[in-house]
Amino acid sequence: MATIGAVAKQAGVSIASVSRVINGTAARADTERRVRAAIQDLGYQPNSAARALKVRQSEQICLSFDDLSNPAYVLMTRGVGQALSSSKYRLILSSAFSSVEEIVKHLETMGRGFADGLIISPIYADARITTLISQLKMPVVLVGTMPEGLDVDNVYVNSAAGVDLAIDHLIEIGRKRIALINGPVTTNPGRRRKAAFEKALKKNKLAFSDASIIQADAFSTQAGFEAVTNIKELKKFDAIICANDQLAAGVMKFCVDNEIDIPSDIALIGIDNIELASLLRPTLTSVDLRAEERGQIAANLMLNRLANPDRPSKQIEVQPRLVIRQSTVAS
Amino acid sequence: MATIGAVAKQAGVSIASVSRVINGTAARADTERRVRAAIQDLGYQPNSAARALKVRQSEQICLSFDDLSNPAYVLMTRGVGQALSSSKYRLILSSAFSSVEEIVKHLETMGRGFADGLIISPIYADARITTLISQLKMPVVLVGTMPEGLDVDNVYVNSAAGVDLAIDHLIEIGRKRIALINGPVTTNPGRRRKAAFEKALKKNKLAFSDASIIQADAFSTQAGFEAVTNIKELKKFDAIICANDQLAAGVMKFCVDNEIDIPSDIALIGIDNIELASLLRPTLTSVDLRAEERGQIAANLMLNRLANPDRPSKQIEVQPRLVIRQSTVAS
DNA sequence: TTGTACGCGTTATCAG
DNA sequence: CTGATAACGCGTACAA
């Protein structure tokens, strides 16, 4: 591999001059020409490790979340990747954490300096994670609900407003007996959806009991199917909100199998509005949480922070939007 | 940030000793204890840039493909990520290339040494890409059809066998007038599917004309919908194979809208067997191309190559498998 | 077993 | 505007 020294020799100038040409500092036209020719000649590429060691920047940004099998995170990754692609930064992906310990271990390796910034969307609420993040010596952008006592750049979606949108819509179409099929309450989204759901029902003076919330084991299709299977009296409800679209897909599968008509017997609403929602039959009404957009915003917050390390932290709220389809309003 | 020097001072030993302890070379028990204590004390983490500069390894592997919005690539990414998570290597993601030029540019940056290996799944067949790959000074694993004149580790799926599986199945259920809705023939998968389809029809002495192959603009749901819309005489066919599941989803949407019954009027088969296939109604028969498994294999090939740079290159063929669902056999 | 000293490829400072 | 040279943090001959 050609080094900067080889280029210098070939061009008949000093190493310093080559460096200047590369980094755009002034140089005589003739010098620049010869250096560029030599670079071309040797196919020189600056070594990123040496550069990183010297300037203390890796030009890499790390994106961390728990599970790439969730399409909402894929959307987020796309958003981040897109925003980063027009910058000098590369994207490092850290995914598939199966436990808090793994996240902790990963967070500790951040001290090695292989990334200039961390965009993280932790699904579990754990004090260790919060502490570790706050001790990180690098810029952090948090995607999701900000834990108590943390002050970093943050983009989050007003998910309570999303639940409100869903419930208002259900009320409009005359539904009053509404259930929530929730994901695990050990997760942040699970907890928040539950709280928002309770609050919204009470606000609208709708029937609410413990039976109104069914806990699924995961945010997956399979879990949705199992959760709805376990409901003793499905007839008690005339509408179901699911904590994400995959859960809703599982519910829909169950309904088709058991000849329960959607939406006439039961109206169904999902959350996330992934592509799947428009492909199911009936198509699925869903609350769009704008994951791709949040990813873009997160990446731009990071780029902005990197360019401007001292600005105060920013919190950006993204508004959900309801996409009405056949699962609530027959076409 | 604590450096190795700080640790050495704190432990009262030389930096060489600290380095030895970290890298597992022999040291007196007492020395090791003091070094470890100092490391703990200072929260020392070795600087990865300095390490990379010295040992000429970045401990990073780059995964490149064209579009993260294709769930098949997400599966592949999961496979790679999973195989890498138990290694010391980090995963760098490069996606969303919109043109050959972008890929070329990306390939050129590989010379900077920020990655120890490249796993690449190029969708476009372009001589420049092949040339560039062959000139790369680092291990490369190619996922997909190997272009002429390249000799690198490779994992590919026998997609012709996949098309055969689909056609054999259709023949078994009595279909004879089969169409292919293909993706762009500017892509490798598009070209291969087309060739395999023609060959399989002829082998089975089934009717084939230019009208049997309908070109979609992309591998997307929308493109599938549009492609089927453009077929003049849909009744001519009693079965459709789609180049991927998303195209098939678009076709299914069209059929539902136009009251064409699947499978009685038209049998439908997709390719990839992404989760979507089991969620559509009717559920979609699909040829599983084992993307996640290919990702795992690719990553393992890479790890193995990195550990053993001089072994001859390996080509691994993955066999597709047909997953029969309601779109060909009503339940 | 331990310590000293050098070099990895860059950037940045400072004299010319 | 240019060139020599000192870091950056780490690994490792080589000497002790």
Short mmCIF file of N, CA and C in Angstrom, two decimals, chain A residues 57-188:
data_model
loop_
_atom_site.label_atom_id
_atom_site.label_comp_id
_atom_site.label_asym_id
_atom_site.label_seq_id
_atom_site.Cartn_x
_atom_site.Cartn_y
_atom_site.Cartn_z
N GLN A 57 -10.40 11.21 15.44
CA GLN A 57 -11.75 11.04 14.89
C GLN A 57 -11.75 9.82 14.01
N SER A 58 -12.75 9.01 14.15
CA SER A 58 -12.81 7.78 13.37
C SER A 58 -13.64 7.92 12.10
N GLU A 59 -14.40 9.00 12.02
CA GLU A 59 -15.34 9.19 10.92
C GLU A 59 -16.35 8.05 10.84
N GLN A 60 -16.69 7.54 11.99
CA GLN A 60 -17.68 6.48 12.03
C GLN A 60 -18.74 6.81 13.09
N ILE A 61 -19.96 6.47 12.77
CA ILE A 61 -21.04 6.68 13.73
C ILE A 61 -21.71 5.33 13.96
N CYS A 62 -21.93 5.05 15.22
CA CYS A 62 -22.48 3.74 15.58
C CYS A 62 -23.99 3.84 15.85
N LEU A 63 -24.72 2.96 15.22
CA LEU A 63 -26.16 2.89 15.46
C LEU A 63 -26.47 1.61 16.23
N SER A 64 -27.13 1.76 17.36
CA SER A 64 -27.39 0.60 18.21
C SER A 64 -28.86 0.46 18.54
N PHE A 65 -29.37 -0.71 18.32
CA PHE A 65 -30.71 -1.00 18.82
C PHE A 65 -30.83 -2.49 19.03
N ASP A 66 -32.00 -2.93 19.43
CA ASP A 66 -32.07 -4.28 19.94
C ASP A 66 -32.34 -5.36 18.92
N ASP A 67 -33.05 -5.01 17.88
CA ASP A 67 -33.45 -6.13 17.03
C ASP A 67 -33.72 -5.72 15.60
N LEU A 68 -32.91 -6.22 14.73
CA LEU A 68 -33.05 -5.89 13.31
C LEU A 68 -34.22 -6.63 12.68
N SER A 69 -34.82 -7.56 13.39
CA SER A 69 -35.94 -8.28 12.78
C SER A 69 -37.22 -7.45 12.86
N ASN A 70 -37.17 -6.38 13.60
CA ASN A 70 -38.32 -5.48 13.65
C ASN A 70 -38.22 -4.46 12.52
N PRO A 71 -39.16 -4.51 11.59
CA PRO A 71 -39.09 -3.63 10.41
C PRO A 71 -39.04 -2.15 10.77
N ALA A 72 -39.57 -1.79 11.92
CA ALA A 72 -39.52 -0.38 12.29
C ALA A 72 -38.06 0.06 12.47
N TYR A 73 -37.24 -0.82 12.99
CA TYR A 73 -35.82 -0.48 13.15
C TYR A 73 -35.09 -0.48 11.82
N VAL A 74 -35.57 -1.32 10.93
CA VAL A 74 -34.98 -1.30 9.59
C VAL A 74 -35.24 0.05 8.94
N LEU A 75 -36.45 0.54 9.11
CA LEU A 75 -36.78 1.86 8.58
C LEU A 75 -35.87 2.92 9.20
N MET A 76 -35.70 2.81 10.50
CA MET A 76 -34.84 3.77 11.19
C MET A 76 -33.42 3.71 10.64
N THR A 77 -32.94 2.51 10.45
CA THR A 77 -31.59 2.32 9.89
C THR A 77 -31.48 2.96 8.51
N ARG A 78 -32.51 2.78 7.71
CA ARG A 78 -32.50 3.42 6.39
C ARG A 78 -32.38 4.92 6.51
N GLY A 79 -33.15 5.48 7.42
CA GLY A 79 -33.12 6.93 7.61
C GLY A 79 -31.74 7.40 8.01
N VAL A 80 -31.14 6.70 8.95
CA VAL A 80 -29.80 7.06 9.41
C VAL A 80 -28.80 6.91 8.27
N GLY A 81 -28.88 5.79 7.59
CA GLY A 81 -27.94 5.52 6.50
C GLY A 81 -28.03 6.56 5.41
N GLN A 82 -29.24 6.96 5.11
CA GLN A 82 -29.43 7.95 4.07
C GLN A 82 -28.82 9.29 4.46
N ALA A 83 -29.10 9.71 5.68
CA ALA A 83 -28.57 10.99 6.14
C ALA A 83 -27.05 10.97 6.20
N LEU A 84 -26.50 9.82 6.55
CA LEU A 84 -25.05 9.72 6.67
C LEU A 84 -24.34 9.58 5.33
N SER A 85 -25.07 9.10 4.33
CA SER A 85 -24.41 8.78 3.07
C SER A 85 -23.87 10.03 2.39
N SER A 86 -24.45 11.17 2.70
CA SER A 86 -23.95 12.39 2.08
C SER A 86 -22.93 13.08 2.98
N SER A 87 -22.53 12.41 4.03
CA SER A 87 -21.50 12.97 4.91
C SER A 87 -20.24 12.14 4.80
N LYS A 88 -19.23 12.50 5.55
CA LYS A 88 -17.99 11.72 5.49
C LYS A 88 -18.05 10.52 6.42
N TYR A 89 -19.11 10.38 7.16
CA TYR A 89 -19.16 9.34 8.19
C TYR A 89 -19.66 8.00 7.67
N ARG A 90 -19.05 6.96 8.18
CA ARG A 90 -19.51 5.60 7.88
C ARG A 90 -20.47 5.15 8.97
N LEU A 91 -21.27 4.17 8.63
CA LEU A 91 -22.25 3.67 9.58
C LEU A 91 -21.83 2.31 10.15
N ILE A 92 -21.76 2.25 11.45
CA ILE A 92 -21.51 0.97 12.12
C ILE A 92 -22.82 0.51 12.74
N LEU A 93 -23.13 -0.75 12.56
CA LEU A 93 -24.40 -1.26 13.06
C LEU A 93 -24.15 -2.20 14.22
N SER A 94 -24.83 -1.96 15.33
CA SER A 94 -24.78 -2.90 16.45
C SER A 94 -26.20 -3.27 16.78
N SER A 95 -26.51 -4.51 16.58
CA SER A 95 -27.90 -4.90 16.75
C SER A 95 -27.97 -6.21 17.49
N ALA A 96 -29.18 -6.72 17.63
CA ALA A 96 -29.39 -8.03 18.22
C ALA A 96 -28.79 -8.16 19.61
N PHE A 97 -29.17 -7.28 20.50
CA PHE A 97 -28.79 -7.43 21.90
C PHE A 97 -29.87 -8.24 22.57
N SER A 98 -29.48 -9.31 23.19
CA SER A 98 -30.52 -10.13 23.80
C SER A 98 -30.67 -9.86 25.29
N SER A 99 -29.79 -9.06 25.85
CA SER A 99 -29.91 -8.79 27.27
C SER A 99 -29.30 -7.44 27.61
N VAL A 100 -29.65 -6.94 28.79
CA VAL A 100 -29.08 -5.68 29.24
C VAL A 100 -27.56 -5.81 29.37
N GLU A 101 -27.10 -6.97 29.79
CA GLU A 101 -25.65 -7.18 29.96
C GLU A 101 -24.92 -6.93 28.64
N GLU A 102 -25.51 -7.43 27.57
CA GLU A 102 -24.87 -7.26 26.27
C GLU A 102 -24.79 -5.78 25.89
N ILE A 103 -25.84 -5.06 26.18
CA ILE A 103 -25.83 -3.63 25.87
C ILE A 103 -24.75 -2.95 26.70
N VAL A 104 -24.68 -3.31 27.96
CA VAL A 104 -23.69 -2.71 28.84
C VAL A 104 -22.28 -2.97 28.30
N LYS A 105 -22.04 -4.20 27.90
CA LYS A 105 -20.72 -4.56 27.38
C LYS A 105 -20.42 -3.73 26.13
N HIS A 106 -21.42 -3.62 25.30
CA HIS A 106 -21.24 -2.86 24.08
C HIS A 106 -20.95 -1.39 24.37
N LEU A 107 -21.70 -0.85 25.32
CA LEU A 107 -21.52 0.55 25.68
C LEU A 107 -20.11 0.79 26.21
N GLU A 108 -19.59 -0.19 26.92
CA GLU A 108 -18.24 -0.03 27.47
C GLU A 108 -17.19 0.02 26.36
N THR A 109 -17.40 -0.74 25.32
CA THR A 109 -16.41 -0.71 24.24
C THR A 109 -16.39 0.63 23.51
N MET A 110 -17.40 1.42 23.71
CA MET A 110 -17.43 2.74 23.07
C MET A 110 -16.21 3.57 23.43
N GLY A 111 -15.63 3.31 24.59
CA GLY A 111 -14.46 4.05 25.04
C GLY A 111 -13.23 3.83 24.18
N ARG A 112 -13.28 2.85 23.32
CA ARG A 112 -12.13 2.56 22.46
C ARG A 112 -11.97 3.59 21.35
N GLY A 113 -12.99 4.39 21.17
CA GLY A 113 -12.88 5.46 20.19
C GLY A 113 -13.05 5.03 18.75
N PHE A 114 -13.67 3.89 18.51
CA PHE A 114 -13.85 3.50 17.12
C PHE A 114 -15.01 4.23 16.47
N ALA A 115 -15.78 4.92 17.27
CA ALA A 115 -16.87 5.72 16.71
C ALA A 115 -16.84 7.13 17.29
N ASP A 116 -17.24 8.08 16.48
CA ASP A 116 -17.26 9.48 16.94
C ASP A 116 -18.57 9.83 17.62
N GLY A 117 -19.56 9.00 17.41
CA GLY A 117 -20.85 9.29 18.00
C GLY A 117 -21.70 8.05 18.07
N LEU A 118 -22.67 8.08 18.95
CA LEU A 118 -23.53 6.92 19.14
C LEU A 118 -25.00 7.32 19.02
N ILE A 119 -25.68 6.68 18.11
CA ILE A 119 -27.13 6.84 18.03
C ILE A 119 -27.74 5.58 18.60
N ILE A 120 -28.47 5.72 19.66
CA ILE A 120 -28.94 4.53 20.35
C ILE A 120 -30.43 4.59 20.63
N SER A 121 -31.07 3.46 20.45
CA SER A 121 -32.50 3.38 20.69
C SER A 121 -32.77 2.17 21.59
N PRO A 122 -32.58 2.38 22.89
CA PRO A 122 -32.67 1.25 23.82
C PRO A 122 -34.12 0.90 24.09
N ILE A 123 -34.41 -0.37 23.99
CA ILE A 123 -35.79 -0.77 24.22
C ILE A 123 -36.03 -1.06 25.69
N TYR A 124 -34.98 -1.46 26.38
CA TYR A 124 -35.13 -1.73 27.81
C TYR A 124 -34.80 -0.50 28.63
N ALA A 125 -35.59 -0.29 29.66
CA ALA A 125 -35.29 0.79 30.58
C ALA A 125 -34.48 0.20 31.72
N ASP A 126 -33.21 0.57 31.81
CA ASP A 126 -32.36 0.02 32.85
C ASP A 126 -31.42 1.12 33.31
N ALA A 127 -31.30 1.26 34.62
CA ALA A 127 -30.50 2.36 35.16
C ALA A 127 -29.05 2.26 34.72
N ARG A 128 -28.54 1.06 34.58
CA ARG A 128 -27.14 0.90 34.18
C ARG A 128 -26.90 1.51 32.81
N ILE A 129 -27.85 1.29 31.91
CA ILE A 129 -27.72 1.84 30.57
C ILE A 129 -27.68 3.36 30.62
N THR A 130 -28.61 3.91 31.37
CA THR A 130 -28.66 5.37 31.50
C THR A 130 -27.35 5.91 32.04
N THR A 131 -26.87 5.31 33.09
CA THR A 131 -25.62 5.77 33.70
C THR A 131 -24.47 5.70 32.71
N LEU A 132 -24.36 4.58 32.07
CA LEU A 132 -23.27 4.39 31.11
C LEU A 132 -23.33 5.44 30.00
N ILE A 133 -24.53 5.68 29.50
CA ILE A 133 -24.67 6.67 28.44
C ILE A 133 -24.23 8.05 28.91
N SER A 134 -24.63 8.38 30.13
CA SER A 134 -24.30 9.72 30.62
C SER A 134 -22.80 9.88 30.85
N GLN A 135 -22.10 8.75 31.01
CA GLN A 135 -20.65 8.83 31.24
C GLN A 135 -19.85 8.80 29.94
N LEU A 136 -20.53 8.53 28.86
CA LEU A 136 -19.83 8.44 27.58
C LEU A 136 -19.19 9.78 27.22
N LYS A 137 -17.96 9.70 26.71
CA LYS A 137 -17.24 10.92 26.38
C LYS A 137 -17.52 11.38 24.95
N MET A 138 -18.52 10.82 24.35
CA MET A 138 -18.78 11.17 22.96
C MET A 138 -20.24 11.62 22.79
N PRO A 139 -20.52 12.29 21.69
CA PRO A 139 -21.90 12.70 21.43
C PRO A 139 -22.83 11.49 21.35
N VAL A 140 -23.98 11.63 21.96
CA VAL A 140 -24.98 10.57 21.91
C VAL A 140 -26.30 11.17 21.44
N VAL A 141 -26.97 10.48 20.56
CA VAL A 141 -28.34 10.84 20.23
C VAL A 141 -29.21 9.68 20.64
N LEU A 142 -30.19 9.99 21.44
CA LEU A 142 -31.09 8.95 21.91
C LEU A 142 -32.38 8.98 21.10
N VAL A 143 -32.73 7.84 20.56
CA VAL A 143 -33.99 7.75 19.83
C VAL A 143 -34.98 7.02 20.74
N GLY A 144 -36.01 7.72 21.12
CA GLY A 144 -36.99 7.13 22.03
C GLY A 144 -37.15 7.98 23.27
N THR A 145 -37.89 7.46 24.21
CA THR A 145 -38.15 8.22 25.44
C THR A 145 -36.87 8.45 26.22
N MET A 146 -36.65 9.68 26.59
CA MET A 146 -35.45 10.01 27.36
C MET A 146 -35.64 9.60 28.82
N PRO A 147 -34.71 8.81 29.36
CA PRO A 147 -34.83 8.43 30.76
C PRO A 147 -34.57 9.63 31.66
N GLU A 148 -35.10 9.54 32.86
CA GLU A 148 -34.85 10.54 33.89
C GLU A 148 -33.34 10.78 34.05
N GLY A 149 -32.96 12.03 34.18
CA GLY A 149 -31.58 12.31 34.54
C GLY A 149 -30.57 12.24 33.41
N LEU A 150 -31.05 12.22 32.18
CA LEU A 150 -30.12 12.20 31.05
C LEU A 150 -30.34 13.48 30.26
N ASP A 151 -29.26 14.02 29.73
CA ASP A 151 -29.42 15.24 28.94
C ASP A 151 -28.60 15.13 27.68
N VAL A 152 -29.17 14.52 26.67
CA VAL A 152 -28.47 14.37 25.40
C VAL A 152 -29.45 14.74 24.27
N ASP A 153 -28.92 14.85 23.07
CA ASP A 153 -29.81 15.07 21.93
C ASP A 153 -30.79 13.91 21.84
N ASN A 154 -31.97 14.22 21.45
CA ASN A 154 -33.03 13.23 21.55
C ASN A 154 -34.11 13.46 20.50
N VAL A 155 -34.53 12.39 19.87
CA VAL A 155 -35.70 12.48 19.02
C VAL A 155 -36.67 11.40 19.47
N TYR A 156 -37.89 11.78 19.65
CA TYR A 156 -38.87 10.83 20.16
C TYR A 156 -40.21 11.11 19.51
N VAL A 157 -41.05 10.12 19.55
CA VAL A 157 -42.36 10.30 18.96
C VAL A 157 -43.37 10.41 20.10
N ASN A 158 -44.29 11.26 19.92
CA ASN A 158 -45.34 11.44 20.93
C ASN A 158 -46.31 10.26 20.81
N SER A 159 -45.96 9.17 21.44
CA SER A 159 -46.73 7.95 21.19
C SER A 159 -48.08 7.99 21.90
N ALA A 160 -48.15 8.79 22.96
CA ALA A 160 -49.46 8.95 23.61
C ALA A 160 -50.44 9.59 22.63
N ALA A 161 -49.95 10.56 21.90
CA ALA A 161 -50.80 11.20 20.88
C ALA A 161 -51.22 10.18 19.83
N GLY A 162 -50.33 9.24 19.55
CA GLY A 162 -50.66 8.19 18.59
C GLY A 162 -51.81 7.33 19.08
N VAL A 163 -51.74 6.95 20.35
CA VAL A 163 -52.84 6.17 20.92
C VAL A 163 -54.13 6.97 20.90
N ASP A 164 -54.02 8.25 21.21
CA ASP A 164 -55.20 9.12 21.16
C ASP A 164 -55.82 9.13 19.76
N LEU A 165 -54.95 9.27 18.77
CA LEU A 165 -55.44 9.27 17.39
C LEU A 165 -56.25 8.01 17.11
N ALA A 166 -55.70 6.90 17.56
CA ALA A 166 -56.34 5.62 17.30
C ALA A 166 -57.70 5.54 18.00
N ILE A 167 -57.71 5.94 19.24
CA ILE A 167 -58.95 5.82 20.01
C ILE A 167 -60.00 6.81 19.52
N ASP A 168 -59.57 8.01 19.20
CA ASP A 168 -60.53 8.98 18.66
C ASP A 168 -61.17 8.44 17.39
N HIS A 169 -60.34 7.83 16.57
CA HIS A 169 -60.86 7.27 15.32
C HIS A 169 -61.86 6.15 15.61
N LEU A 170 -61.54 5.31 16.55
CA LEU A 170 -62.45 4.21 16.89
C LEU A 170 -63.77 4.73 17.43
N ILE A 171 -63.69 5.75 18.24
CA ILE A 171 -64.92 6.34 18.78
C ILE A 171 -65.76 6.91 17.64
N GLU A 172 -65.08 7.57 16.73
CA GLU A 172 -65.79 8.14 15.58
C GLU A 172 -66.57 7.11 14.78
N ILE A 173 -65.98 5.92 14.68
CA ILE A 173 -66.69 4.90 13.91
C ILE A 173 -67.58 4.05 14.82
N GLY A 174 -67.80 4.56 16.03
CA GLY A 174 -68.82 3.96 16.90
C GLY A 174 -68.36 2.81 17.77
N ARG A 175 -67.05 2.66 17.95
CA ARG A 175 -66.59 1.56 18.81
C ARG A 175 -66.38 2.09 20.22
N LYS A 176 -66.72 1.23 21.17
CA LYS A 176 -66.61 1.67 22.57
C LYS A 176 -65.91 0.66 23.45
N ARG A 177 -65.88 -0.59 23.00
CA ARG A 177 -65.28 -1.64 23.83
C ARG A 177 -63.93 -2.02 23.23
N ILE A 178 -62.93 -1.29 23.70
CA ILE A 178 -61.62 -1.35 23.05
C ILE A 178 -60.59 -2.09 23.90
N ALA A 179 -59.85 -2.97 23.25
CA ALA A 179 -58.78 -3.69 23.94
C ALA A 179 -57.43 -3.27 23.39
N LEU A 180 -56.40 -3.46 24.21
CA LEU A 180 -55.02 -3.23 23.75
C LEU A 180 -54.26 -4.55 23.83
N ILE A 181 -53.68 -4.95 22.71
CA ILE A 181 -52.73 -6.06 22.78
C ILE A 181 -51.36 -5.45 22.80
N ASN A 182 -50.74 -5.56 23.95
CA ASN A 182 -49.51 -4.83 24.21
C ASN A 182 -48.29 -5.74 24.07
N GLY A 183 -47.13 -5.14 23.84
CA GLY A 183 -45.88 -5.88 23.89
C GLY A 183 -45.43 -5.96 25.34
N PRO A 184 -44.30 -6.58 25.60
CA PRO A 184 -43.80 -6.75 26.96
C PRO A 184 -43.67 -5.42 27.69
N VAL A 185 -44.13 -5.36 28.92
CA VAL A 185 -44.01 -4.12 29.69
C VAL A 185 -42.63 -3.97 30.29
N THR A 186 -41.76 -4.94 30.04
CA THR A 186 -40.36 -4.75 30.42
C THR A 186 -39.66 -3.81 29.45
N THR A 187 -40.34 -3.46 28.37
CA THR A 187 -39.74 -2.56 27.40
C THR A 187 -40.33 -1.16 27.54
N ASN A 188 -39.58 -0.19 27.08
CA ASN A 188 -40.08 1.18 27.10
C ASN A 188 -41.35 1.36 26.29
#
